PDB file of C-alpha atoms in Angstrom:
ATOM      1  CA  GLY A  25      13.250  18.162   1.233  1.00 58.00           C
ATOM      2  CA  ALA A  26      10.472  15.740   2.007  1.00 63.00           C
ATOM      3  CA  VAL A  27       8.255  14.656  -0.843  1.00 85.00           C
ATOM      4  CA  VAL A  28       5.894  12.675   1.361  1.00 89.00           C
ATOM      5  CA  SER A  29       4.740  14.233   4.597  1.00 90.00           C
ATOM      6  CA  GLN A  30       2.944  12.656   7.523  1.00 93.00           C
ATOM      7  CA  HIS A  31       1.066  14.391  10.282  1.00 94.00           C
ATOM      8  CA  PRO A  32       1.095  14.273  13.231  1.00 95.00           C
ATOM      9  CA  SER A  33       4.580  13.020  14.059  1.00 92.00           C
ATOM     10  CA  TRP A  34       3.593  12.220  17.624  1.00 93.00           C
ATOM     11  CA  VAL A  35       0.189  11.696  19.149  1.00 96.00           C
ATOM     12  CA  ILE A  36      -1.014  10.545  22.532  1.00 96.00           C
ATOM     13  CA  CYS A  37      -4.641   9.629  22.916  1.00 95.00           C
ATOM     14  CA  LYS A  38      -6.911   8.033  25.485  1.00 96.00           C
ATOM     15  CA  SER A  39      -8.264   4.537  25.118  1.00 97.00           C
ATOM     16  CA  GLY A  40     -11.519   4.474  23.225  1.00 97.00           C
ATOM     17  CA  THR A  41     -10.885   7.575  21.165  1.00 97.00           C
ATOM     18  CA  SER A  42     -10.036   7.748  17.462  1.00 97.00           C
ATOM     19  CA  VAL A  43      -6.920   9.169  15.894  1.00 97.00           C
ATOM     20  CA  LYS A  44      -6.402  10.297  12.319  1.00 97.00           C
ATOM     21  CA  ILE A  45      -3.004  10.271  10.608  1.00 97.00           C
ATOM     22  CA  GLU A  46      -2.482  12.046   7.308  1.00 97.00           C
ATOM     23  CA  CYS A  47      -0.094  11.165   4.515  1.00 95.00           C
ATOM     24  CA  ARG A  48       0.484  13.695   1.757  1.00 94.00           C
ATOM     25  CA  SER A  49       2.521  13.562  -1.416  1.00 92.00           C
ATOM     26  CA  LEU A  50       3.889  17.066  -1.740  1.00 90.00           C
ATOM     27  CA  ASP A  51       4.902  17.489  -5.354  1.00 86.00           C
ATOM     28  CA  PHE A  52       3.479  14.521  -7.192  1.00 87.00           C
ATOM     29  CA  GLN A  53       0.221  12.669  -7.522  1.00 88.00           C
ATOM     30  CA  ALA A  54      -0.001   9.244  -5.980  1.00 86.00           C
ATOM     31  CA  THR A  55      -2.871   7.004  -6.994  1.00 83.00           C
ATOM     32  CA  THR A  56      -1.582   4.410  -4.569  1.00 88.00           C
ATOM     33  CA  MET A  57      -0.163   4.822  -1.102  1.00 93.00           C
ATOM     34  CA  PHE A  58       0.806   2.214   1.436  1.00 94.00           C
ATOM     35  CA  TRP A  59       0.445   2.104   5.185  1.00 96.00           C
ATOM     36  CA  TYR A  60       2.900   0.192   7.356  1.00 95.00           C
ATOM     37  CA  ARG A  61       3.124  -0.468  11.038  1.00 95.00           C
ATOM     38  CA  GLN A  62       6.238  -1.056  13.082  1.00 88.00           C
ATOM     39  CA  PHE A  63       6.310  -2.439  16.589  1.00 81.00           C
ATOM     40  CA  PRO A  64       9.322  -1.625  18.729  1.00 76.00           C
ATOM     41  CA  LYS A  65      12.452  -3.411  17.560  1.00 73.00           C
ATOM     42  CA  GLN A  66      10.542  -5.196  14.833  1.00 78.00           C
ATOM     43  CA  SER A  67      10.244  -4.834  11.120  1.00 82.00           C
ATOM     44  CA  LEU A  68       7.669  -2.917   9.157  1.00 88.00           C
ATOM     45  CA  MET A  69       4.548  -4.785   8.259  1.00 92.00           C
ATOM     46  CA  LEU A  70       2.303  -3.714   5.429  1.00 93.00           C
ATOM     47  CA  MET A  71      -1.184  -2.979   6.707  1.00 96.00           C
ATOM     48  CA  ALA A  72      -3.012  -1.880   3.591  1.00 95.00           C
ATOM     49  CA  THR A  73      -2.839  -0.387   0.149  1.00 93.00           C
ATOM     50  CA  SER A  74      -4.679   2.891  -0.179  1.00 91.00           C
ATOM     51  CA  ASN A  75      -6.264   3.407  -3.583  1.00 87.00           C
ATOM     52  CA  GLU A  76      -7.435   6.818  -4.716  1.00 86.00           C
ATOM     53  CA  GLY A  77     -11.147   6.857  -5.312  1.00 85.00           C
ATOM     54  CA  SER A  78     -11.778   3.305  -4.195  1.00 87.00           C
ATOM     55  CA  LYS A  79     -11.641   1.075  -1.157  1.00 90.00           C
ATOM     56  CA  ALA A  80      -8.365   0.211   0.453  1.00 93.00           C
ATOM     57  CA  THR A  81      -6.946  -3.267   0.146  1.00 93.00           C
ATOM     58  CA  TYR A  82      -6.087  -4.695   3.545  1.00 95.00           C
ATOM     59  CA  GLU A  83      -3.483  -7.320   4.325  1.00 93.00           C
ATOM     60  CA  GLN A  84      -4.510 -10.497   6.030  1.00 92.00           C
ATOM     61  CA  GLY A  85      -5.073 -10.037   9.727  1.00 93.00           C
ATOM     62  CA  VAL A  86      -5.617  -6.270   9.602  1.00 95.00           C
ATOM     63  CA  GLU A  87      -9.045  -5.187  10.813  1.00 94.00           C
ATOM     64  CA  LYS A  88     -10.765  -2.990   8.260  1.00 94.00           C
ATOM     65  CA  ASP A  89     -13.152  -1.484  10.771  1.00 95.00           C
ATOM     66  CA  LYS A  90     -10.329  -0.756  13.168  1.00 96.00           C
ATOM     67  CA  PHE A  91      -8.013   0.937  10.708  1.00 97.00           C
ATOM     68  CA  LEU A  92     -10.044   3.100   8.371  1.00 96.00           C
ATOM     69  CA  ILE A  93      -8.248   4.298   5.269  1.00 95.00           C
ATOM     70  CA  ASN A  94      -9.482   7.060   3.033  1.00 92.00           C
ATOM     71  CA  HIS A  95      -7.732   8.187  -0.154  1.00 90.00           C
ATOM     72  CA  ALA A  96      -9.977  11.013  -1.244  1.00 83.00           C
ATOM     73  CA  SER A  97      -7.514  12.838  -3.467  1.00 89.00           C
ATOM     74  CA  LEU A  98      -4.388  12.119  -5.473  1.00 89.00           C
ATOM     75  CA  THR A  99      -2.189  13.691  -2.813  1.00 92.00           C
ATOM     76  CA  LEU A 100      -3.781  12.636   0.459  1.00 94.00           C
ATOM     77  CA  SER A 101      -4.438   9.383   2.249  1.00 95.00           C
ATOM     78  CA  THR A 102      -5.631   9.174   5.840  1.00 96.00           C
ATOM     79  CA  LEU A 103      -5.447   6.364   8.365  1.00 97.00           C
ATOM     80  CA  THR A 104      -7.892   6.518  11.259  1.00 97.00           C
ATOM     81  CA  VAL A 105      -7.322   4.247  14.225  1.00 97.00           C
ATOM     82  CA  THR A 106     -10.782   3.821  15.701  1.00 97.00           C
ATOM     83  CA  SER A 107     -11.529   3.070  19.331  1.00 97.00           C
ATOM     84  CA  ALA A 108      -7.833   2.960  20.062  1.00 97.00           C
ATOM     85  CA  HIS A 109      -6.405   0.641  22.693  1.00 96.00           C
ATOM     86  CA  PRO A 110      -2.935   0.497  24.227  1.00 95.00           C
ATOM     87  CA  GLU A 111      -2.020  -2.415  21.957  1.00 94.00           C
ATOM     88  CA  ASP A 112      -2.497  -0.075  18.982  1.00 95.00           C
ATOM     89  CA  SER A 113       0.454   1.963  20.198  1.00 95.00           C
ATOM     90  CA  SER A 114       2.983   1.742  17.419  1.00 93.00           C
ATOM     91  CA  PHE A 115       4.891   3.567  14.709  1.00 92.00           C
ATOM     92  CA  TYR A 116       2.797   4.073  11.595  1.00 95.00           C
ATOM     93  CA  ILE A 117       4.416   5.065   8.335  1.00 94.00           C
ATOM     94  CA  CYS A 118       3.128   5.642   4.840  1.00 94.00           C
ATOM     95  CA  SER A 119       4.751   5.446   1.439  1.00 92.00           C
ATOM     96  CA  ALA A 120       3.883   6.618  -2.040  1.00 90.00           C
ATOM     97  CA  ASN A 121       5.267   5.738  -5.443  1.00 81.00           C
ATOM     98  CA  ARG A 122       6.495   8.598  -7.544  1.00 74.00           C
ATOM     99  CA  ASP A 123       6.689   6.722 -10.818  1.00 65.00           C
ATOM    100  CA  ARG A 124       4.642   4.106 -12.595  1.00 59.00           C
ATOM    101  CA  GLU A 125       7.350   1.531 -12.269  1.00 53.00           C
ATOM    102  CA  GLY A 126       6.966   1.566  -8.524  1.00 54.00           C
ATOM    103  CA  ASN A 127      10.668   1.784  -7.929  1.00 59.00           C
ATOM    104  CA  THR A 128      10.794   5.362  -6.714  1.00 76.00           C
ATOM    105  CA  ILE A 129       9.171   5.079  -3.339  1.00 83.00           C
ATOM    106  CA  TYR A 130       9.110   7.789  -0.755  1.00 86.00           C
ATOM    107  CA  PHE A 131       8.250   7.333   2.877  1.00 88.00           C
ATOM    108  CA  GLY A 132       6.681   9.793   5.197  1.00 89.00           C
ATOM    109  CA  GLU A 133       8.413  10.714   8.424  1.00 86.00           C
ATOM    110  CA  GLY A 134       6.191   8.337  10.360  1.00 90.00           C
ATOM    111  CA  SER A 135       3.773   8.861  13.212  1.00 93.00           C
ATOM    112  CA  TRP A 136       4.285   7.611  16.751  1.00 92.00           C
ATOM    113  CA  LEU A 137       0.986   6.720  18.377  1.00 95.00           C
ATOM    114  CA  THR A 138       0.725   6.132  22.104  1.00 95.00           C
ATOM    115  CA  VAL A 139      -2.615   5.086  23.530  1.00 96.00           C
ATOM    116  CA  VAL A 140      -2.956   5.555  27.276  1.00 96.00           C
TER     117      VAL A 140
ATOM    118  CA  GLY B  11       5.193 -15.934  -1.035  1.00 83.00           C
ATOM    119  CA  ASN B  12       7.929 -13.335  -1.138  1.00 88.00           C
ATOM    120  CA  SER B  13      10.117 -12.903   1.902  1.00 91.00           C
ATOM    121  CA  VAL B  14      13.335 -11.296   3.063  1.00 94.00           C
ATOM    122  CA  THR B  15      15.714 -12.595   5.705  1.00 94.00           C
ATOM    123  CA  GLN B  16      18.432 -10.510   7.314  1.00 93.00           C
ATOM    124  CA  MET B  17      21.184 -11.401   9.712  1.00 87.00           C
ATOM    125  CA  GLU B  18      20.236 -10.821  13.295  1.00 83.00           C
ATOM    126  CA  GLY B  19      21.675  -7.922  15.190  1.00 86.00           C
ATOM    127  CA  PRO B  20      22.797  -5.968  16.889  1.00 93.00           C
ATOM    128  CA  VAL B  21      26.033  -5.634  15.001  1.00 96.00           C
ATOM    129  CA  THR B  22      28.636  -3.747  17.002  1.00 97.00           C
ATOM    130  CA  LEU B  23      31.728  -2.431  15.260  1.00 97.00           C
ATOM    131  CA  SER B  24      34.525  -0.035  15.940  1.00 97.00           C
ATOM    132  CA  GLU B  25      34.887   3.040  13.784  1.00 97.00           C
ATOM    133  CA  GLU B  26      36.609   2.355  10.426  1.00 96.00           C
ATOM    134  CA  ALA B  27      35.777  -1.341  10.566  1.00 97.00           C
ATOM    135  CA  PHE B  28      34.392  -3.220   7.572  1.00 98.00           C
ATOM    136  CA  LEU B  29      30.659  -3.833   7.566  1.00 97.00           C
ATOM    137  CA  THR B  30      28.650  -6.643   6.052  1.00 97.00           C
ATOM    138  CA  ILE B  31      24.955  -7.157   6.713  1.00 97.00           C
ATOM    139  CA  ASN B  32      23.634 -10.264   5.028  1.00 97.00           C
ATOM    140  CA  CYS B  33      20.304 -10.303   3.238  1.00 97.00           C
ATOM    141  CA  THR B  34      18.715 -13.130   1.306  1.00 97.00           C
ATOM    142  CA  TYR B  35      15.356 -13.226  -0.338  1.00 96.00           C
ATOM    143  CA  THR B  36      12.713 -15.561  -1.667  1.00 95.00           C
ATOM    144  CA  ALA B  37      10.685 -14.393  -4.608  1.00 92.00           C
ATOM    145  CA  THR B  38       9.358 -15.522  -7.942  1.00 86.00           C
ATOM    146  CA  GLY B  39      10.590 -13.816 -11.033  1.00 86.00           C
ATOM    147  CA  TYR B  40      12.849 -10.796 -10.768  1.00 88.00           C
ATOM    148  CA  PRO B  41      12.140  -8.581  -7.782  1.00 92.00           C
ATOM    149  CA  SER B  42      13.650  -5.171  -7.165  1.00 91.00           C
ATOM    150  CA  LEU B  43      15.831  -5.009  -4.069  1.00 94.00           C
ATOM    151  CA  PHE B  44      16.356  -2.181  -1.610  1.00 94.00           C
ATOM    152  CA  TRP B  45      18.228  -1.202   1.501  1.00 96.00           C
ATOM    153  CA  TYR B  46      16.568   1.320   3.786  1.00 94.00           C
ATOM    154  CA  VAL B  47      18.084   2.996   6.825  1.00 94.00           C
ATOM    155  CA  GLN B  48      16.286   4.260   9.906  1.00 89.00           C
ATOM    156  CA  TYR B  49      18.206   6.605  12.176  1.00 89.00           C
ATOM    157  CA  PRO B  50      17.063   6.873  15.793  1.00 82.00           C
ATOM    158  CA  GLY B  51      13.744   8.655  16.065  1.00 74.00           C
ATOM    159  CA  GLU B  52      13.365   9.122  12.323  1.00 77.00           C
ATOM    160  CA  GLY B  53      11.488   7.565   9.449  1.00 76.00           C
ATOM    161  CA  LEU B  54      12.853   5.385   6.689  1.00 84.00           C
ATOM    162  CA  GLN B  55      15.282   6.608   4.092  1.00 87.00           C
ATOM    163  CA  LEU B  56      16.212   4.799   0.929  1.00 89.00           C
ATOM    164  CA  LEU B  57      19.898   3.950   1.053  1.00 95.00           C
ATOM    165  CA  LEU B  58      20.330   2.131  -2.235  1.00 94.00           C
ATOM    166  CA  LYS B  59      18.545  -0.134  -4.661  1.00 93.00           C
ATOM    167  CA  ALA B  60      19.057  -2.541  -7.540  1.00 94.00           C
ATOM    168  CA  THR B  61      16.425  -3.510 -10.026  1.00 90.00           C
ATOM    169  CA  LYS B  62      18.010  -6.357 -11.966  1.00 91.00           C
ATOM    170  CA  ALA B  63      20.476  -9.161 -11.514  1.00 93.00           C
ATOM    171  CA  ASP B  64      24.163  -8.176 -11.187  1.00 95.00           C
ATOM    172  CA  ASP B  65      23.265  -4.526 -10.620  1.00 95.00           C
ATOM    173  CA  LYS B  66      25.219  -2.834  -7.861  1.00 97.00           C
ATOM    174  CA  GLY B  67      23.520  -0.177  -5.817  1.00 96.00           C
ATOM    175  CA  SER B  68      25.730   2.309  -3.995  1.00 97.00           C
ATOM    176  CA  ASN B  69      25.337   5.386  -1.845  1.00 96.00           C
ATOM    177  CA  LYS B  70      27.306   7.101   0.933  1.00 95.00           C
ATOM    178  CA  GLY B  71      30.017   4.451   0.759  1.00 97.00           C
ATOM    179  CA  PHE B  72      27.546   1.586   1.085  1.00 98.00           C
ATOM    180  CA  GLU B  73      27.250  -1.019  -1.666  1.00 98.00           C
ATOM    181  CA  ALA B  74      25.087  -4.039  -2.399  1.00 98.00           C
ATOM    182  CA  THR B  75      25.057  -6.319  -5.423  1.00 98.00           C
ATOM    183  CA  TYR B  76      21.953  -8.118  -6.663  1.00 97.00           C
ATOM    184  CA  ARG B  77      22.970 -11.786  -6.865  1.00 97.00           C
ATOM    185  CA  LYS B  78      20.325 -13.860  -8.554  1.00 94.00           C
ATOM    186  CA  GLU B  79      22.255 -17.116  -8.239  1.00 95.00           C
ATOM    187  CA  THR B  80      22.484 -16.849  -4.454  1.00 96.00           C
ATOM    188  CA  THR B  81      19.280 -14.767  -4.016  1.00 96.00           C
ATOM    189  CA  SER B  82      21.263 -12.296  -1.970  1.00 97.00           C
ATOM    190  CA  PHE B  83      21.718  -8.550  -1.597  1.00 98.00           C
ATOM    191  CA  HIS B  84      24.331  -8.138   1.113  1.00 98.00           C
ATOM    192  CA  LEU B  85      25.118  -4.628   2.327  1.00 98.00           C
ATOM    193  CA  GLU B  86      28.770  -3.637   2.672  1.00 98.00           C
ATOM    194  CA  LYS B  87      30.796  -0.624   3.663  1.00 98.00           C
ATOM    195  CA  GLY B  88      34.534  -0.466   3.801  1.00 97.00           C
ATOM    196  CA  SER B  89      34.898   1.882   6.755  1.00 96.00           C
ATOM    197  CA  VAL B  90      31.992   2.643   9.064  1.00 97.00           C
ATOM    198  CA  GLN B  91      31.540   5.808  11.070  1.00 97.00           C
ATOM    199  CA  VAL B  92      29.724   6.475  14.328  1.00 96.00           C
ATOM    200  CA  SER B  93      27.109   8.346  12.304  1.00 96.00           C
ATOM    201  CA  ASP B  94      26.242   5.101  10.494  1.00 97.00           C
ATOM    202  CA  SER B  95      24.673   3.754  13.671  1.00 96.00           C
ATOM    203  CA  ALA B  96      21.091   2.979  12.709  1.00 95.00           C
ATOM    204  CA  VAL B  97      18.721   0.176  11.828  1.00 93.00           C
ATOM    205  CA  TYR B  98      19.108  -1.198   8.311  1.00 96.00           C
ATOM    206  CA  PHE B  99      16.271  -2.897   6.469  1.00 94.00           C
ATOM    207  CA  CYS B 100      16.563  -5.045   3.399  1.00 96.00           C
ATOM    208  CA  ALA B 101      13.412  -5.064   1.288  1.00 95.00           C
ATOM    209  CA  LEU B 102      12.019  -6.191  -2.019  1.00 93.00           C
ATOM    210  CA  ILE B 103       9.218  -5.404  -4.398  1.00 89.00           C
ATOM    211  CA  GLY B 104       7.959  -8.426  -6.273  1.00 86.00           C
ATOM    212  CA  SER B 105       8.113  -8.699 -10.029  1.00 80.00           C
ATOM    213  CA  SER B 106       4.432  -7.787 -10.224  1.00 75.00           C
ATOM    214  CA  ASN B 107       5.644  -4.335  -9.145  1.00 66.00           C
ATOM    215  CA  THR B 108       2.658  -3.188  -7.177  1.00 73.00           C
ATOM    216  CA  GLY B 109       4.818  -0.977  -4.992  1.00 78.00           C
ATOM    217  CA  LYS B 110       4.323  -3.155  -1.919  1.00 86.00           C
ATOM    218  CA  LEU B 111       7.561  -3.503  -0.028  1.00 90.00           C
ATOM    219  CA  ILE B 112       8.369  -6.685   1.833  1.00 91.00           C
ATOM    220  CA  PHE B 113      10.855  -5.945   4.593  1.00 93.00           C
ATOM    221  CA  GLY B 114      13.378  -8.024   6.425  1.00 93.00           C
ATOM    222  CA  GLN B 115      13.387  -7.852  10.184  1.00 90.00           C
ATOM    223  CA  GLY B 116      16.005  -5.117  10.337  1.00 92.00           C
ATOM    224  CA  THR B 117      19.556  -5.169  11.652  1.00 94.00           C
ATOM    225  CA  THR B 118      20.742  -2.700  14.246  1.00 94.00           C
ATOM    226  CA  LEU B 119      24.256  -1.382  13.694  1.00 96.00           C
ATOM    227  CA  GLN B 120      26.148   0.220  16.536  1.00 96.00           C
ATOM    228  CA  VAL B 121      29.448   1.867  15.719  1.00 97.00           C
ATOM    229  CA  LYS B 122      31.692   2.796  18.632  1.00 96.00           C
ATOM    230  CA  PRO B 123      34.396   5.467  18.496  1.00 94.00           C
TER     231      PRO B 123
END
C-alpha cells in the first residue's frame, strides 16, 4: 500500500482563492519532503524542499509567497497555492525519503489542480 | 549542474517487441540513477534503480545498467505488453544525496496489440 499519501487528488478552485495540498508519510518519519510540479506532457520540476521545523528551500524561479510550504510535523508537509490563477493549474506531487541515504524515495499519488 | 536527457517520444511498439529508451546524464561524482513510470492518471512509481557504476537495476522484466564510462542508464525490456504503455522518466540524485531528484523530460511508450 501507499507509504506517502497526498490529498486531495483532484481540486477545482476559482481564480483568486487559495488551495492547500497535504502530503503525509504514513509509516515513517520524514524530516525532508519535496514538492514537484508537472505541466501537461512535460517533466517534473522540483519546486521546493520542505524541511521539518524550518523554512522551506525554494528552487530558483519559484515564488515563495505564491507557494507556501509548511512542514509542521515529521509526517506532514502542506503546499498552499495562494491567490490561484489558471496558469497555476498543474499536477503537484510530493516525495519523501524513507532512509537516511536518500535512495528510498516514495511519491504521493499527486494532486491535479484546476483553477477556473 | 546535474541534468538528465532522455530520447524523445512517443515510442510506439507492437506487443512483444523489444524496447530501449535511452537516457544519459550529466553529473559530478557518482549519482544514483532511477527509472520511474507514470501510468495514465496516476502518480509516479519507482521502476528500478542503480546506485553505483556497473550496477544493473531490474524489475518487471525491465533492466537498466549504470554505465559510468558513457554516462548512460538505458531502459530495456525484451518483450513489451500493452500494459506497459505509460510515461517513463529517467532521474538522478546527485552524489551529495540530498534526496532531490532531477528528472529527464519523460518518454511516452505506446504498445499496440
